[in-house]
């Protein structure tokens, strides 16, 4: 076991309340592309623009065309070793709070119980005109399946009133869900160990969360590439998350 992995393991063993910020990098090993790494969405199919709310309002068809294949990969995805290791950490008796920037539901699928979705989720869509809510995992299975197929095909889903539906994910230009953000801030302020996993720490205010930690808390960054906060961390590991987290696993 490398020195870095054993240091991480010791920090996990000694921690009682762990606050975790996760980003798209924890889900790439489940087959969902991230935004900013070499194979990320921004370098291939799209630009930051399609996730901008004013762009969506003007060209919803452009957003859905781009989003279709991503949506398909998210629906099909299964939790990987990284998600499972975090769920196991919680089962080991430690308090683990996950603030995620992801919209893929994989922490919940892995069994983590305290997950705050800072950028919303894909479980619901809301009509831009009348505000009606459509659930993708609700009781109306038939309607949900039709919607899911439309999304995967890159088509614009519409409300019964004719209005455009928007997934309840946070676009650039929109605010974060207040409860998820407030609860995350509280968790980061009271944690004795803070982890930032698979995030370029470039999207605010989520990237600000580790800075809310107590002076006595330890801070660990695990990310394939360097981040702007590497200099402030007690431990930085530039390696694939699934491997690192399963090697450092405690029970
Ligand atoms: P990002 O794309 O900016 O950064 C991801 C980071 O993860 C990169 O620095 C990359 O080097 C690293 N990484 C990729 N694979 C890794 C691996 N296997 N092990 C370790 N590190 C790895 O993502 P972000 O910081 O989360 O911010 C982008 C925004 O994109 C967020 O707002 C999020 O809502 C959204 N997003 C979500 C998903 C998802 O739900 N899975 C996917 C793409 C984008
Ligand atoms: Zn409507």
mmCIF file of N, CA, C and O in Angstrom, residues 26-60:
data_model
loop_
_atom_site.group_PDB
_atom_site.id
_atom_site.type_symbol
_atom_site.label_atom_id
_atom_site.label_comp_id
_atom_site.label_asym_id
_atom_site.label_seq_id
_atom_site.Cartn_x
_atom_site.Cartn_y
_atom_site.Cartn_z
ATOM 1 N N UNK A 26 -16.439 11.309 -10.023
ATOM 2 C CA UNK A 26 -16.696 10.048 -9.304
ATOM 3 C C UNK A 26 -17.586 9.131 -10.154
ATOM 4 O O UNK A 26 -17.683 7.928 -9.881
ATOM 5 N N UNK A 27 -18.188 9.673 -11.204
ATOM 6 C CA UNK A 27 -19.106 8.869 -12.017
ATOM 7 C C UNK A 27 -18.557 8.500 -13.394
ATOM 8 O O UNK A 27 -19.204 7.761 -14.134
ATOM 9 N N UNK A 28 -17.360 8.973 -13.748
ATOM 10 C CA UNK A 28 -16.823 8.625 -15.072
ATOM 11 C C UNK A 28 -16.580 7.113 -15.171
ATOM 12 O O UNK A 28 -16.754 6.529 -16.235
ATOM 13 N N UNK A 29 -16.209 6.488 -14.044
ATOM 14 C CA UNK A 29 -15.972 5.040 -14.076
ATOM 15 C C UNK A 29 -17.280 4.253 -14.192
ATOM 16 O O UNK A 29 -17.264 3.030 -14.359
ATOM 17 N N UNK A 30 -18.410 4.955 -14.105
ATOM 18 C CA UNK A 30 -19.712 4.330 -14.380
ATOM 19 C C UNK A 30 -20.162 4.610 -15.806
ATOM 20 O O UNK A 30 -21.300 4.297 -16.175
ATOM 21 N N UNK A 31 -19.298 5.252 -16.596
ATOM 22 C CA UNK A 31 -19.618 5.480 -18.004
ATOM 23 C C UNK A 31 -20.299 6.806 -18.309
ATOM 24 O O UNK A 31 -20.777 7.008 -19.419
ATOM 25 N N UNK A 32 -20.346 7.720 -17.320
ATOM 26 C CA UNK A 32 -20.958 9.029 -17.569
ATOM 27 C C UNK A 32 -19.836 10.054 -17.782
ATOM 28 O O UNK A 32 -18.987 10.213 -16.902
ATOM 29 N N UNK A 33 -19.805 10.714 -18.933
ATOM 30 C CA UNK A 33 -18.702 11.663 -19.159
ATOM 31 C C UNK A 33 -18.775 12.848 -18.198
ATOM 32 O O UNK A 33 -19.861 13.258 -17.809
ATOM 33 N N UNK A 34 -17.604 13.381 -17.797
ATOM 34 C CA UNK A 34 -17.612 14.610 -16.995
ATOM 35 C C UNK A 34 -17.581 15.807 -17.938
ATOM 36 O O UNK A 34 -17.774 15.663 -19.151
ATOM 37 N N UNK A 35 -17.355 16.991 -17.402
ATOM 38 C CA UNK A 35 -17.380 18.195 -18.230
ATOM 39 C C UNK A 35 -16.003 18.598 -18.719
ATOM 40 O O UNK A 35 -15.809 18.914 -19.880
ATOM 41 N N UNK A 36 -15.045 18.629 -17.784
ATOM 42 C CA UNK A 36 -13.821 19.374 -18.084
ATOM 43 C C UNK A 36 -12.571 18.539 -18.323
ATOM 44 O O UNK A 36 -11.531 19.094 -18.616
ATOM 45 N N UNK A 37 -12.631 17.221 -18.166
ATOM 46 C CA UNK A 37 -11.397 16.470 -18.427
ATOM 47 C C UNK A 37 -11.261 16.214 -19.939
ATOM 48 O O UNK A 37 -12.155 16.549 -20.708
ATOM 49 N N UNK A 38 -10.131 15.639 -20.396
ATOM 50 C CA UNK A 38 -9.889 15.523 -21.830
ATOM 51 C C UNK A 38 -11.028 14.857 -22.620
ATOM 52 O O UNK A 38 -11.287 15.230 -23.755
ATOM 53 N N UNK A 39 -11.735 13.886 -22.004
ATOM 54 C CA UNK A 39 -12.876 13.279 -22.704
ATOM 55 C C UNK A 39 -14.198 13.915 -22.307
ATOM 56 O O UNK A 39 -15.264 13.406 -22.625
ATOM 57 N N UNK A 40 -14.113 15.011 -21.546
ATOM 58 C CA UNK A 40 -15.325 15.620 -20.992
ATOM 59 C C UNK A 40 -16.229 16.228 -22.057
ATOM 60 O O UNK A 40 -15.817 16.475 -23.191
ATOM 61 N N UNK A 41 -17.477 16.469 -21.643
ATOM 62 C CA UNK A 41 -18.490 16.974 -22.575
ATOM 63 C C UNK A 41 -18.089 18.300 -23.218
ATOM 64 O O UNK A 41 -18.396 18.552 -24.373
ATOM 65 N N UNK A 42 -17.401 19.160 -22.467
ATOM 66 C CA UNK A 42 -17.065 20.472 -23.023
ATOM 67 C C UNK A 42 -16.062 20.374 -24.161
ATOM 68 O O UNK A 42 -15.952 21.263 -24.974
ATOM 69 N N UNK A 43 -15.275 19.289 -24.152
ATOM 70 C CA UNK A 43 -14.265 19.164 -25.219
ATOM 71 C C UNK A 43 -14.796 18.352 -26.389
ATOM 72 O O UNK A 43 -14.175 18.264 -27.415
ATOM 73 N N UNK A 44 -15.968 17.726 -26.211
ATOM 74 C CA UNK A 44 -16.478 16.878 -27.289
ATOM 75 C C UNK A 44 -17.788 17.425 -27.844
ATOM 76 O O UNK A 44 -17.784 18.278 -28.720
ATOM 77 N N UNK A 45 -18.909 16.978 -27.290
ATOM 78 C CA UNK A 45 -20.173 17.296 -27.940
ATOM 79 C C UNK A 45 -20.710 18.704 -27.691
ATOM 80 O O UNK A 45 -21.535 19.185 -28.434
ATOM 81 N N UNK A 46 -20.285 19.350 -26.652
ATOM 82 C CA UNK A 46 -21.001 20.575 -26.312
ATOM 83 C C UNK A 46 -20.103 21.638 -25.699
ATOM 84 O O UNK A 46 -18.911 21.473 -25.549
ATOM 85 N N UNK A 47 -20.683 22.735 -25.373
ATOM 86 C CA UNK A 47 -19.967 23.792 -24.679
ATOM 87 C C UNK A 47 -20.809 24.160 -23.466
ATOM 88 O O UNK A 47 -21.944 23.728 -23.330
ATOM 89 N N UNK A 48 -20.214 24.949 -22.597
ATOM 90 C CA UNK A 48 -20.892 25.351 -21.377
ATOM 91 C C UNK A 48 -22.234 26.031 -21.702
ATOM 92 O O UNK A 48 -23.168 26.015 -20.915
ATOM 93 N N UNK A 49 -22.315 26.617 -22.900
ATOM 94 C CA UNK A 49 -23.488 27.394 -23.301
ATOM 95 C C UNK A 49 -24.807 26.619 -23.210
ATOM 96 O O UNK A 49 -25.820 27.169 -22.774
ATOM 97 N N UNK A 50 -24.804 25.333 -23.607
ATOM 98 C CA UNK A 50 -26.091 24.630 -23.615
ATOM 99 C C UNK A 50 -26.633 24.394 -22.211
ATOM 100 O O UNK A 50 -27.804 24.059 -22.061
ATOM 101 N N UNK A 51 -25.797 24.535 -21.192
ATOM 102 C CA UNK A 51 -26.295 24.385 -19.830
ATOM 103 C C UNK A 51 -26.581 25.749 -19.193
ATOM 104 O O UNK A 51 -26.689 25.864 -17.974
ATOM 105 N N UNK A 52 -26.736 26.771 -20.046
ATOM 106 C CA UNK A 52 -27.062 28.099 -19.566
ATOM 107 C C UNK A 52 -28.573 28.298 -19.674
ATOM 108 O O UNK A 52 -29.170 27.964 -20.695
ATOM 109 N N UNK A 53 -29.193 28.870 -18.649
ATOM 110 C CA UNK A 53 -30.658 28.931 -18.620
ATOM 111 C C UNK A 53 -31.226 29.846 -19.712
ATOM 112 O O UNK A 53 -32.264 29.531 -20.303
ATOM 113 N N UNK A 54 -30.556 30.928 -20.027
ATOM 114 C CA UNK A 54 -31.147 31.796 -21.062
ATOM 115 C C UNK A 54 -31.027 31.141 -22.439
ATOM 116 O O UNK A 54 -31.899 31.301 -23.297
ATOM 117 N N UNK A 55 -29.957 30.348 -22.634
ATOM 118 C CA UNK A 55 -29.828 29.587 -23.871
ATOM 119 C C UNK A 55 -30.950 28.545 -23.961
ATOM 120 O O UNK A 55 -31.586 28.383 -25.002
ATOM 121 N N UNK A 56 -31.195 27.867 -22.827
ATOM 122 C CA UNK A 56 -32.268 26.857 -22.805
ATOM 123 C C UNK A 56 -33.614 27.497 -23.154
ATOM 124 O O UNK A 56 -34.402 26.933 -23.923
ATOM 125 N N UNK A 57 -33.891 28.668 -22.586
ATOM 126 C CA UNK A 57 -35.176 29.321 -22.850
ATOM 127 C C UNK A 57 -35.356 29.643 -24.331
ATOM 128 O O UNK A 57 -36.459 29.596 -24.857
ATOM 129 N N UNK A 58 -34.251 29.963 -25.001
ATOM 130 C CA UNK A 58 -34.355 30.321 -26.430
ATOM 131 C C UNK A 58 -34.297 29.109 -27.344
ATOM 132 O O UNK A 58 -34.977 29.047 -28.363
ATOM 133 N N UNK A 59 -33.437 28.142 -27.008
ATOM 134 C CA UNK A 59 -33.227 26.993 -27.907
ATOM 135 C C UNK A 59 -33.331 25.669 -27.148
ATOM 136 O O UNK A 59 -32.352 24.917 -27.082
ATOM 137 N N UNK A 60 -34.527 25.355 -26.602
ATOM 138 C CA UNK A 60 -34.622 24.099 -25.837
ATOM 139 C C UNK A 60 -34.266 22.884 -26.691
ATOM 140 O O UNK A 60 -33.691 21.920 -26.194
#
